[in-house]
Coordinates of C-alpha atoms and ligand atoms in Angstrom, one line a residue:
X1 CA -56.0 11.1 26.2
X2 CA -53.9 13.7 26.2
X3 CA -50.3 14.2 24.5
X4 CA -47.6 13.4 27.0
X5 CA -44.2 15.2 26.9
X6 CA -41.7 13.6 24.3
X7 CA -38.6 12.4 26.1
X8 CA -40.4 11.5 29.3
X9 CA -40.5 8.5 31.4
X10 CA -44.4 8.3 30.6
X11 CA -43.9 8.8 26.8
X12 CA -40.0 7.9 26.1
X13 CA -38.2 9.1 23.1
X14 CA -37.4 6.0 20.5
X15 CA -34.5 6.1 18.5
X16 CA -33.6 3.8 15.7
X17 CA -29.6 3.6 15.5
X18 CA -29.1 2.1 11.9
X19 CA -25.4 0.4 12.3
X20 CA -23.4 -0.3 15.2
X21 CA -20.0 0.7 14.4
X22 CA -18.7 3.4 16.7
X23 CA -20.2 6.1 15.2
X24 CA -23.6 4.2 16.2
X25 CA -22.3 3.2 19.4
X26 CA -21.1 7.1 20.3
X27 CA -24.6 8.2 19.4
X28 CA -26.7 5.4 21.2
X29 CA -24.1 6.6 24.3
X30 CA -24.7 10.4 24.0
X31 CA -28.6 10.0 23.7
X32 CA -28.9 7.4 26.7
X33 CA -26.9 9.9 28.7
X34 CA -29.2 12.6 28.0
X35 CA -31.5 14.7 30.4
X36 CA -35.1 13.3 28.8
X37 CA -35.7 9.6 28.9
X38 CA -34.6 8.1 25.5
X39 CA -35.3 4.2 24.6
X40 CA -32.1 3.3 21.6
X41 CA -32.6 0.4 19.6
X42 CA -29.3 0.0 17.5
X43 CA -29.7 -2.0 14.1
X44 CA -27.0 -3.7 12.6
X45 CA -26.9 -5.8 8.7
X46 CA -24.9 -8.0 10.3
X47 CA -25.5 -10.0 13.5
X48 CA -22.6 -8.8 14.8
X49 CA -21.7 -5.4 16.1
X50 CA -18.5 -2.8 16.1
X51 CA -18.5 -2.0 12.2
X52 CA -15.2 -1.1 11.1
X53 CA -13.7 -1.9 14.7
X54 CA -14.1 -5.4 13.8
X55 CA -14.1 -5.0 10.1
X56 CA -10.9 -2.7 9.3
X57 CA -8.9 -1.7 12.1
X58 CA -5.9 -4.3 11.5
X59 CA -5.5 -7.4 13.2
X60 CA -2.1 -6.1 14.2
X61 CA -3.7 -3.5 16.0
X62 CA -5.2 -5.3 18.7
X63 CA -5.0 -2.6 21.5
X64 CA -7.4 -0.3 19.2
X65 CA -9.9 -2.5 19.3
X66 CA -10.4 -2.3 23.0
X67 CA -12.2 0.5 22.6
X68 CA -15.3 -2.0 22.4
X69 CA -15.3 -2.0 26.5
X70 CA -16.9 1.5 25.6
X71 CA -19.6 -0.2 23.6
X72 CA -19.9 -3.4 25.6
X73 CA -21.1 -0.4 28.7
X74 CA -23.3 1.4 26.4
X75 CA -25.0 -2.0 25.4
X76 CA -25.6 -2.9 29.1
X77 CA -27.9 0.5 29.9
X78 CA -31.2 -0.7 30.3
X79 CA -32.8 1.7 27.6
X80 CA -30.6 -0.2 24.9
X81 CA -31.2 -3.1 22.6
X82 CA -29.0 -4.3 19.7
X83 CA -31.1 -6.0 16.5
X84 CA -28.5 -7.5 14.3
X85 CA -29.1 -9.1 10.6
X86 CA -31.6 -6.2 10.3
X87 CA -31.2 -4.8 6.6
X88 CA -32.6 -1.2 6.6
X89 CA -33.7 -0.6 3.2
X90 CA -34.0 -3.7 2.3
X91 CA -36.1 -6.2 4.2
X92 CA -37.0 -3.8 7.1
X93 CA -38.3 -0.1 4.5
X94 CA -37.7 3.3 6.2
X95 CA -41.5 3.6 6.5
X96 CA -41.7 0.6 8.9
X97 CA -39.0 1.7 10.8
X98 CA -40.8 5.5 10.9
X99 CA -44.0 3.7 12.0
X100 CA -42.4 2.3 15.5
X101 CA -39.8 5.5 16.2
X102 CA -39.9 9.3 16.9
X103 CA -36.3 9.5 15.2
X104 CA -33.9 7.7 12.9
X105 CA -30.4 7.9 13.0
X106 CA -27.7 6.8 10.5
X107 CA -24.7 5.3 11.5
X108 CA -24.0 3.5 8.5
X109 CA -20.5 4.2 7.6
X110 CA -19.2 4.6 4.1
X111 CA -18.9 1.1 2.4
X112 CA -17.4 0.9 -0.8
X113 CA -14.3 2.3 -2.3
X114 CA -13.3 4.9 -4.4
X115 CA -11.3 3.7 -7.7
X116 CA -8.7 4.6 -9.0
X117 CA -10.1 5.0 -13.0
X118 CA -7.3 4.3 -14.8
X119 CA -7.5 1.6 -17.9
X120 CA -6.4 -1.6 -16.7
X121 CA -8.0 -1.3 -13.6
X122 CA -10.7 -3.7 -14.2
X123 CA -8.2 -7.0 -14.8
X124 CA -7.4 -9.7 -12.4
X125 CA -5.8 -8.8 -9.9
X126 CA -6.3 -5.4 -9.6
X127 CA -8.8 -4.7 -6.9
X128 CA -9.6 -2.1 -3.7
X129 CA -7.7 -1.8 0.0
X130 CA -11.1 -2.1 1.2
X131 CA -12.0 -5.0 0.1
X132 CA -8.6 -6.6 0.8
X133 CA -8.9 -5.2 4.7
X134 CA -12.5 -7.0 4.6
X135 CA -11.1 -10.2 3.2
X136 CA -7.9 -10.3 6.4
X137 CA -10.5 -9.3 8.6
X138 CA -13.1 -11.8 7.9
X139 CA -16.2 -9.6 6.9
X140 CA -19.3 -11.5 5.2
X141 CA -18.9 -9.2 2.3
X142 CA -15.5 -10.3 1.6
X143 CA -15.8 -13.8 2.4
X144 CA -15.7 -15.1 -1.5
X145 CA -12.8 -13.3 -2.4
X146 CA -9.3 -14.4 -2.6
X147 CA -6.0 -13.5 -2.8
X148 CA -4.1 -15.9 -4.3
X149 CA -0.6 -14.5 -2.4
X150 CA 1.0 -17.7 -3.5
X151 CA 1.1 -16.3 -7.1
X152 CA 2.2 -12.6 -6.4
X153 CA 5.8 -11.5 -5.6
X154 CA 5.4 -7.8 -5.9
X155 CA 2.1 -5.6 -5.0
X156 CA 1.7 -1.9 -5.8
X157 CA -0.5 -0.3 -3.3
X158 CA -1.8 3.1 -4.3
X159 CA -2.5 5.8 -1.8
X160 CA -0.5 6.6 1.4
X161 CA -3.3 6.7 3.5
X162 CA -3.4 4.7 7.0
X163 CA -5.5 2.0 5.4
X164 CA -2.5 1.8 2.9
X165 CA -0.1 1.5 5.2
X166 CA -2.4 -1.0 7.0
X167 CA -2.0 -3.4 3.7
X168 CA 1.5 -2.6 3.1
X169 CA 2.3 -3.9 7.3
X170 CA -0.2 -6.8 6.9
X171 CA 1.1 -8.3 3.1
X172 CA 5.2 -7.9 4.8
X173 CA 4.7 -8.5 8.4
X174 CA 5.6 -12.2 9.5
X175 CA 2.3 -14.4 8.9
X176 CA 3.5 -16.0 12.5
X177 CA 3.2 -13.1 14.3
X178 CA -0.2 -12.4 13.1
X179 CA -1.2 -16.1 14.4
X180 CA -2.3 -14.8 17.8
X181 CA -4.4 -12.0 16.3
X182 CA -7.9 -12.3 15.1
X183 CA -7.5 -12.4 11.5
X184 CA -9.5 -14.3 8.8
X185 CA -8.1 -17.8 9.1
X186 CA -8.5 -18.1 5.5
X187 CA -6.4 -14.7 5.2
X188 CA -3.2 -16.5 7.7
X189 CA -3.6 -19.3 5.7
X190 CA -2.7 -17.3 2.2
X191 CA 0.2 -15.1 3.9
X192 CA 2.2 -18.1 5.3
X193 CA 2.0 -19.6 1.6
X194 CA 2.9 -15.4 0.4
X195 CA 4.9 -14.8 -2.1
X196 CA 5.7 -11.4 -1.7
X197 CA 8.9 -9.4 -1.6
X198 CA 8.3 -6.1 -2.6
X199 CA 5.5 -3.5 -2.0
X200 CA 5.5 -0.1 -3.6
X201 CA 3.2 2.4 -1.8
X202 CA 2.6 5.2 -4.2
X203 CA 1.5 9.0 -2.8
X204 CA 0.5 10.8 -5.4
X205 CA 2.0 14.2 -3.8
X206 CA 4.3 15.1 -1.7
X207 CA 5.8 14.7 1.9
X208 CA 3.8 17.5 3.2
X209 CA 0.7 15.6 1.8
X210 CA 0.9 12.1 2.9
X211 CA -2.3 11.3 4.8
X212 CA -0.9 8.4 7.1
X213 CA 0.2 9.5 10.4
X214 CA 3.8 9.7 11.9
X215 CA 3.4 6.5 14.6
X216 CA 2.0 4.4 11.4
X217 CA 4.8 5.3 9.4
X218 CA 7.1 4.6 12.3
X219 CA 5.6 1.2 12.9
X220 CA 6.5 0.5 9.4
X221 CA 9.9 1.2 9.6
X222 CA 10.5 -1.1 12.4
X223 CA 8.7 -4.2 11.2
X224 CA 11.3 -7.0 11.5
X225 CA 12.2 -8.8 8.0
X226 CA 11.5 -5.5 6.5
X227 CA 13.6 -2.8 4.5
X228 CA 11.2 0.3 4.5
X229 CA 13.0 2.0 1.4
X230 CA 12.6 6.1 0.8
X231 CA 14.4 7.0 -1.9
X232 CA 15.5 10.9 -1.5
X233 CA 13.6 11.9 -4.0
X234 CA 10.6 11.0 -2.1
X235 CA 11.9 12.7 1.2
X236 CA 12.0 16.3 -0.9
X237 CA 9.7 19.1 -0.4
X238 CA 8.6 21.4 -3.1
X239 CA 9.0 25.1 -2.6
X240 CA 5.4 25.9 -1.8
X241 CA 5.3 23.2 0.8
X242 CA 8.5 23.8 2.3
X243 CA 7.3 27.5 2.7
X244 CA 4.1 26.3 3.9
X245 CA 5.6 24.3 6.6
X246 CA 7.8 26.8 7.4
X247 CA 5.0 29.2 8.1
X248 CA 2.2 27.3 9.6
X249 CA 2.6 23.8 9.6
X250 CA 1.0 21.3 11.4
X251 CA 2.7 18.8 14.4
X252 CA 2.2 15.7 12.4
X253 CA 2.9 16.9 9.1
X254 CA 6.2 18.2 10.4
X255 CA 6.7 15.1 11.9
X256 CA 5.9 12.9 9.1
X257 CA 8.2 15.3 7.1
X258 CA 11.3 14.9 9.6
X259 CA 10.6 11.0 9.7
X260 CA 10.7 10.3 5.5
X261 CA 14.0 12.6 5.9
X262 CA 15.3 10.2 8.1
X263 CA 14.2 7.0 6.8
X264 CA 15.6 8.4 3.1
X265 CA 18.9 8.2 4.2
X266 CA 18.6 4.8 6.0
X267 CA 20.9 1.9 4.0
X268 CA 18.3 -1.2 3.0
X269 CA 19.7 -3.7 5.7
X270 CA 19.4 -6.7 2.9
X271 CA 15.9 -7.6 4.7
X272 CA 13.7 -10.3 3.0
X273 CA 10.5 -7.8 2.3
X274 CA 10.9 -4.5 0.8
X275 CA 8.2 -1.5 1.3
X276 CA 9.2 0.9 -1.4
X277 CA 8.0 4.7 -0.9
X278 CA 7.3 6.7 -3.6
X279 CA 5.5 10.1 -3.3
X280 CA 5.6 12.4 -6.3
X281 CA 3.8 9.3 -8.2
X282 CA 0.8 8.2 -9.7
X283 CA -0.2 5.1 -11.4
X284 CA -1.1 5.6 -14.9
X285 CA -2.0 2.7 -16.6
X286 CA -2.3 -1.3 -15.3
X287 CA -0.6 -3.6 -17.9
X288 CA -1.2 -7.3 -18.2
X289 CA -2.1 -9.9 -20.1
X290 CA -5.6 -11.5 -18.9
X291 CA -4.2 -10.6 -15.5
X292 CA -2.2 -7.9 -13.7
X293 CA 1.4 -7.8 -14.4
X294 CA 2.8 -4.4 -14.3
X295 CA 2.3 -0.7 -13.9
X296 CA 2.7 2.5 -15.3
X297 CA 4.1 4.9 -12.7
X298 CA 3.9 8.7 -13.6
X299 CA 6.4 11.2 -11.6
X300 CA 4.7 13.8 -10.2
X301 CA 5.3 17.6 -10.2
X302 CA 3.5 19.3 -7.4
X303 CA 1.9 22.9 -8.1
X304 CA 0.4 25.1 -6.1
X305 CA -3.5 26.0 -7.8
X306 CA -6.4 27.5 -5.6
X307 CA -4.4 27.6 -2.4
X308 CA -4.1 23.3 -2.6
X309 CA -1.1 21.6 -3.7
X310 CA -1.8 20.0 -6.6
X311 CA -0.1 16.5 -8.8
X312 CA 1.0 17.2 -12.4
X313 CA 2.1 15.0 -14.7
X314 CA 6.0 15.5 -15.8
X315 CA 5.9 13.2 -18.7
X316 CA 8.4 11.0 -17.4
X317 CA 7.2 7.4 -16.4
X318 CA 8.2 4.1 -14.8
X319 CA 7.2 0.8 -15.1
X320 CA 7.2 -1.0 -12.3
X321 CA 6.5 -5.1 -12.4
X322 CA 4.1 -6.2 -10.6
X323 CA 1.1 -9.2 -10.1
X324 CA -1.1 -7.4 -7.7
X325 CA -2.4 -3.7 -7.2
X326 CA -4.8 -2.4 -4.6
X327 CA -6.4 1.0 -4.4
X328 CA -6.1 2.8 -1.1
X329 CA -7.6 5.9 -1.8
X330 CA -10.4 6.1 0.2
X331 CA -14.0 5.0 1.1
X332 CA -17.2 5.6 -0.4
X333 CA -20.6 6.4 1.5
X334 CA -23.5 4.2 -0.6
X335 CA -26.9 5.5 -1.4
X336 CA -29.9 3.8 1.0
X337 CA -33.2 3.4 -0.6
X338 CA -35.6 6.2 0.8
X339 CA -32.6 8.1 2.3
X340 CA -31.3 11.4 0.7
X341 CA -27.7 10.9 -1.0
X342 CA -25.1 13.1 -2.1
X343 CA -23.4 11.2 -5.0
X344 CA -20.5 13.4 -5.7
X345 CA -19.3 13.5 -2.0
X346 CA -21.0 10.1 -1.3
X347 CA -22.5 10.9 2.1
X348 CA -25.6 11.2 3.0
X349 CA -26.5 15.4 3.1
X350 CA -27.1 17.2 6.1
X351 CA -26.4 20.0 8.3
X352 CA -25.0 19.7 11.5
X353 CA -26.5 15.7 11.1
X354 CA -30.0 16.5 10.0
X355 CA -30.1 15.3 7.0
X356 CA -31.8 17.3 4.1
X357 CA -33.2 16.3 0.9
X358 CA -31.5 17.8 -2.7
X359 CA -33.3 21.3 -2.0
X360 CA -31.2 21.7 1.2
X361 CA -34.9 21.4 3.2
X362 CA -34.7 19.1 6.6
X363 CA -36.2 15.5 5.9
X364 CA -38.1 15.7 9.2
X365 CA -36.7 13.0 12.3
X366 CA -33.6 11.7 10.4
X367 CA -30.6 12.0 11.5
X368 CA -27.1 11.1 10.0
X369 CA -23.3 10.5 12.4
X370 CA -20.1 9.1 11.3
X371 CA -18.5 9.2 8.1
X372 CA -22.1 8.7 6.6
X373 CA -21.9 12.2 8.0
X374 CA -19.0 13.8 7.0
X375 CA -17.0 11.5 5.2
X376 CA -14.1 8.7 5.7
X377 CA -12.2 10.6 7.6
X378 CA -10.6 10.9 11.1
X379 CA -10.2 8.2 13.7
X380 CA -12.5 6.1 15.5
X381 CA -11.9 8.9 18.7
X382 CA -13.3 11.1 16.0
X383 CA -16.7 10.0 15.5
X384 CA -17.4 10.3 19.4
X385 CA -17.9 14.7 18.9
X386 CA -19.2 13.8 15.9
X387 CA -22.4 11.9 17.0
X388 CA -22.6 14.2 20.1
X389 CA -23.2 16.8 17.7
X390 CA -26.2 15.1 16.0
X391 CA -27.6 14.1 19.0
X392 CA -27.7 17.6 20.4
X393 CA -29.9 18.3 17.3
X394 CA -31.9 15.7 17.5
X395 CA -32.4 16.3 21.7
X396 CA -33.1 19.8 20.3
X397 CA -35.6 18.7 18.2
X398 CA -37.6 16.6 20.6
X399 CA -37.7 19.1 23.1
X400 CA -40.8 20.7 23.8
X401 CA -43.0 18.7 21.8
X402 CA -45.6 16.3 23.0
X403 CA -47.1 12.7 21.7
X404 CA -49.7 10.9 22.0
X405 CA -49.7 7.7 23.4
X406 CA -48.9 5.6 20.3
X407 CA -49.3 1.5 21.0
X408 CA -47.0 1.7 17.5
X409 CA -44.6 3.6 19.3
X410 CA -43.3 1.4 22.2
X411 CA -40.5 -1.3 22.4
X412 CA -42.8 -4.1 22.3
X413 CA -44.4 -3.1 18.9
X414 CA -41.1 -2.6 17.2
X415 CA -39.5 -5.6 18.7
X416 CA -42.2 -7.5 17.2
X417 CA -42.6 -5.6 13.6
X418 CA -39.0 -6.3 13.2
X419 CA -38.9 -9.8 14.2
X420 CA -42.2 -10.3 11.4
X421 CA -39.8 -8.7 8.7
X422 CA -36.6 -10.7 9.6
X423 CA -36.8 -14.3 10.1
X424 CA -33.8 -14.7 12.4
X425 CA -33.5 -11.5 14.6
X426 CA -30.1 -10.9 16.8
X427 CA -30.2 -9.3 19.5
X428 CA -27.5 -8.6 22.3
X429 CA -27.3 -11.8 24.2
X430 CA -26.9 -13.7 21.2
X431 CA -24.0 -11.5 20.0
X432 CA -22.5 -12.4 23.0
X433 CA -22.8 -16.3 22.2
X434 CA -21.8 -16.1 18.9
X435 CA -18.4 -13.7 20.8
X436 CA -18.2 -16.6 23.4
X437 CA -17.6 -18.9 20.6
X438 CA -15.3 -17.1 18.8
X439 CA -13.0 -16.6 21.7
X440 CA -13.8 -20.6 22.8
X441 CA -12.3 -21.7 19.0
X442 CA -9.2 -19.0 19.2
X443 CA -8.2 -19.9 22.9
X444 CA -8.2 -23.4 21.6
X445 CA -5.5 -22.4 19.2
X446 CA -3.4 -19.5 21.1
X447 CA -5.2 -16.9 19.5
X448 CA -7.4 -13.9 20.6
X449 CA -10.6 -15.5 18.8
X450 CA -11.5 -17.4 15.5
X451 CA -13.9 -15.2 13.4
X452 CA -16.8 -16.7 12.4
X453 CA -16.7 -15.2 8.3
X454 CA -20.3 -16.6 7.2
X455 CA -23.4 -14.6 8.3
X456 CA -25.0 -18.2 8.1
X457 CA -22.4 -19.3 10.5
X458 CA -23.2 -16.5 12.6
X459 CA -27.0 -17.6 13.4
X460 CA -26.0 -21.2 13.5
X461 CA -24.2 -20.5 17.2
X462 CA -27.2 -18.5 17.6
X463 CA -29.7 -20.9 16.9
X464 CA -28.0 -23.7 19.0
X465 CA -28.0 -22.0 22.1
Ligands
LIG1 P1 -7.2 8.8 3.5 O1 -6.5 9.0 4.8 O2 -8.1 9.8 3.1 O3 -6.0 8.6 2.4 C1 -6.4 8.4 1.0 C2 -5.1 8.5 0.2 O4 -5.5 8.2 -1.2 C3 -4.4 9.8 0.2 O5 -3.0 9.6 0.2 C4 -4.9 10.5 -1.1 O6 -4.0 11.4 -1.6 C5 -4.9 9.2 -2.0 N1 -5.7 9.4 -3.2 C6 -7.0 9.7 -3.3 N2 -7.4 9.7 -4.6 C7 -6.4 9.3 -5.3 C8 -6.1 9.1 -6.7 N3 -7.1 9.2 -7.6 N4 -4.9 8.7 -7.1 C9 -3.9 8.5 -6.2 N5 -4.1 8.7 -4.9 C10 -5.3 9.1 -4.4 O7 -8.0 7.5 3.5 P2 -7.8 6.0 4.2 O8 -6.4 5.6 4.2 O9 -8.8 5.2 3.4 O10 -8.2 6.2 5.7 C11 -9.6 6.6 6.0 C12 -9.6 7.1 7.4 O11 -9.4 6.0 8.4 C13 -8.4 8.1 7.7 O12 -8.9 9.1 8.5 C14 -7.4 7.3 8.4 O13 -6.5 8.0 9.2 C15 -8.3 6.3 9.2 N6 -7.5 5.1 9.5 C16 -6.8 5.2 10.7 C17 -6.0 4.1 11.0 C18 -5.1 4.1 12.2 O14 -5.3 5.0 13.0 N7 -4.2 3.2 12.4 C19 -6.0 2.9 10.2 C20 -6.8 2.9 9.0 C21 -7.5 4.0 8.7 P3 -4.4 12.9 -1.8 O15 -4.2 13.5 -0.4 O16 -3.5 13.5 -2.8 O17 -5.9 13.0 -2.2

C-alpha cells in the first residue's frame, strides 16, 4: 500500500499531549485548528484536568479560573480525547506512547520548588509556597500535609513573587470569605482555627526588582482586617535602579515603584493581621528548637554586577520571631524518565520547543510547551504564544512527509494500549462526572464546588456512574 500524506484525513496526524494544564490545553487548541487533519489525545497523571488552573491559581481568584471555558471548547472538537490517571514515565514508558503517535508533546509544567538552602531549612515547619498553594487548593500531592495554623502566630514568607503574595492574601484574608470559594475543605477548616497575626514577606532586592505585579500588590493593600505595612526603607530605590528607571523603565515596575511609595507612608490602621514588607532582605539562617521558631533576616545592599542588580550582604541582621516559613522563590521543572532534562535550569531543553538531547541534537517527534518549556514564568495568557510556537514546529515538521498505514497508529490502538497499562482510565465524560459532583457537594453548601482531594476519590464518582 502506499504511504498516505501525514496530516490527512486518510492518514491523520496523532499527537500525544502529556498534561492538561493550559499550556496542554493551548497546544491541543492550536494543533486542532490547524490546516492538516490532526487527532490530540491529551494525557493527564491526574484524572482531572487544568493543572495549575485548578492547582495554584488562588481560590480567591475565582474569575481567573474561567479561563477553563477555553479548555471546556477545545475538549468538545471531535479530534480530541482527554486520558486522565495516565502516568507517562511511569506506568505508560515513552516507547509505548512512541509506538501509537507521530509526535509527543510535553505540557508537563514545572512541579517542585526551588529552596531556599539556608541551614535550618530542613526543620518543622519550614517548608515550600508550592506545596502550601497545593495543600489550600486540594492537589493529590499535597493531600497528607498539614498546616497546623492553630499553632503559628507569625509566618515569614520568602520571595515577593505572585505566588508569595498569593500565600501572604490566603494566611490573612478572612477564612469566611474564602467559604464560597473552592478551596481544600481541610485548608478552611485550619484558617478559621488560624492563629496568625503577622506575615513578613521578604524580597531579597529592591523596589525595582519585586516580581509581583502592581494589581496583586494593590489587592493586598486593600484586604479588610489587614495593615499592609512598608516601612520606608523598603519603598527606597538604589541609585542604579533609580537611574534605570529613570531611563528605560518598564509600566509595571514604575507602577509597583509608585505603589510601595505610597503604601510606605500609609499609618498601620490598628488592623488585626499585619503583612509586613521587607525588600532589601534575605533570610539567613532558620532558628528553632526541633521546630521553627525564628529567623535570621540579612539587610540587603543592592549592587550593580554584569548589568543585573545584584543582593549583598551588609552585615547587619534581624531576627524576626516566627513558627512558620515558606519559600516562594519559584518552581522547579522535574526530570521524566526517557526525556532529555536540563538540571541546572530545570526544564526540559529545546529550541523553539523541540526538544534536544545534551549535544544540542533534535530528539526526533518530541516536542516541549509551557514552563516545561521555558521556565515558571509569565501568566497563564502566556503559555497560549508559547504552545503556538511549538506547534508551528511540530506542523513544520509533519509537513510533507508521508506514512504508511500503521494499524499501531490509529485512535483505537492507543485507546486500547493505554487502557491495558492503566487499570482505571479517565477520559472526558468522566471528568465531567467527577466536576458534576463537585459542584453538586459545594452548591449544597453555598460554595462554588467541594474538591474531591484523593485521586482514589476521584475514580470512586467515576466508577459509580
Ligand atoms: P517569580 O515571579 O519568579 O518570583 C520568585 C521570587 O523569588 C522573586 O522575588 C525572586 O527574587 C525570589 N527568589 C528567588 N530565589 C531566591 C532566593 N534564593 N532567596 C530569596 N529570594 C529568592 O515566581 P512565582 O512567584 O513562583 O511565580 C511564578 C509565575 O507564576 C510568575 O510568572 C507569576 O507572575 C505567576 N503567577 C501569577 C499569579 C497571578 O497572576 N495572580 C499568581 C501566582 C503566580 P529575585 O528576582 O531576586 O530572583
Amino acid at each position: 500500500m502506499s504511504p498516505l500524506a501525514l496530516g490527512s484525513p486518510d492518514r491523520p496526524l496523532r499527537v500525544a499531549v502529556i498534561g492538561a494544564g493550559p499550556s496542554g490545553f493551548y497546544a491541543a487548541s492550536a494543533l486542532l485548528g490547524a490546516d492538516a487533519t490532526v487527532e490530540v489525545d491529551l494525557l493527564d497523571r491526574l484524572p482531572v484536568p487544568f493543572g495549575l488552573v485548578r492547582g495554584g491559581v488562588a481560590p480567591d481568584h475565582q474569575k481567573i479560573k474561567s479561563v477553563v471555558r477555553a479548555y471546556q471548547k477545545t475538549a468538545s472538537h471531535p479530534r480530541f480525547r482527554f486520558f486522565g490517571n495516565v502516568r507517562v514515565g511511569e506506568r505508560v514508558p515513552l516507547e509505548l506512547l512512541r509506538q501509537h503517535y507521530d509526535m509527543l508533546c510535553f505540557a508537563v509544567g514545572c512541579e517542585s520548588a526551588r529552596t531556599l538552602d539556608v541551614p535550618g531549612e530542613d526543620l518543622p515547619g519550614s517548608g515550600t509556597a508550592t506545596d502550601f498553594v497545593a495543600w489550600y487548593n486540594g492537589h493529590p500531592d499535597a493531600r497528607e500535609l498539614d498546616f497546623p495554623l492553630h499553632e503559628v502566630g507569625s509566618v515569614v514568607v520568602v520571595g515577593v513573587g505572585n505566588v508569595a503574595v498569593d500565600v501572604a492574601r490566603i494566611l490573612t484574608r478572612d477564612p469566611e470569605s474564602l467559604h464560597p470559594t473552592d478551596i481544600a475543605d481541610h485548608a478552611l477548616e485550619r484558617l478559621r482555627e488560624s492563629a496568625v497575626r503577622d506575615v513578613w514577606l521578604l524580597g531579597r532586592r529592591g523596589p525595582a526588582q519585586a516580581a509581583f505585579t502592581p494589581a496583586e500588590l494593590q489587592e493586598l493593600s486593600q484586604l479588610d482586617g489587614v495593615d499592609l505595612v512598608v516601612p520606608p526603607w523598603s519603598a527606597e530605590l538604589d541609585p542604579a535602579s533609580a537611574a534605570w528607571l529613570e531611563a528605560e523603565g518598564d509600566k509595571v515596575t514604575r507602577r509597583n515603584v509608585e505603589l510601595l511609595r505610597e503604601l510606605s507612608q500609609r499609618e498601620p490602621t490598628g488592623a488585626p493581621r499585619r503583612i509586613h514588607l521587607w525588600l532589601g532582605r534575605s533570610p539567613v539562617a532558620i532558628e528553632g528548637d526541633g521546630r521553627v521558631e525564628a529567623v535570621q533576616v540579612a539587610h540587603n545592599a543592592l549592587v550593580e554586577e554584569g548589568g543585573r542588580i545584584a543582593a549583598r550582604p551588609t552585615g547587619e541582621v534581624d531576627r524576626v520571631e516566627a513558627q512558620m516559613v515558606l519559600a516562594a522563590v519559584g518552581y522547579c521543572g522535574v526530570a521524566l524518565p526517557g526525556l532529555p532534562f536540563d538540571r541546572r535550569r530545570g526544564i526540559v531543553p529545546n529550541v523553539e520547543g523541540r526538544v534536544v538531547d545534551e549535544a544540542g541534537r533534535v530528539v526526533p517527534d518530541t516536542y516541549v510547551v509551557g514552563w516545561a518549556k521555558r521556565g515558571p514564568s509569565g501568566v497563564i495568557g502566556t503559555n497560549r504564544a508559547d504552545a503556538v510556537e511549538t506547534v508551528d514546529r511540530m506542523l513544520a515538521d509533519a509537513a510533507g512527509h508521508h506514512a504508511p498505514a500503521d494499524p499501531d497508529r490509529t485512535a483505537a490502538a492507543a485507546e486500547q494500549a493505554l487502557a491495558r497499562a492503566v487499570p482505571q482510565l479517565v477520559r472526558w465524560q468522566d471528568w465531567e462526572r467527577i466536576d458534576a459532583e463537585e459542584r453538586a457537594r459545594g452548591e449544597a453548601d453555598g460554595r462554588v464546588r467541594r474538591k474531591f482531594t484523593r485521586v482514589r476519590d476521584m475514580l470512586e464518582v467515576v466508577r459509580r456512574s
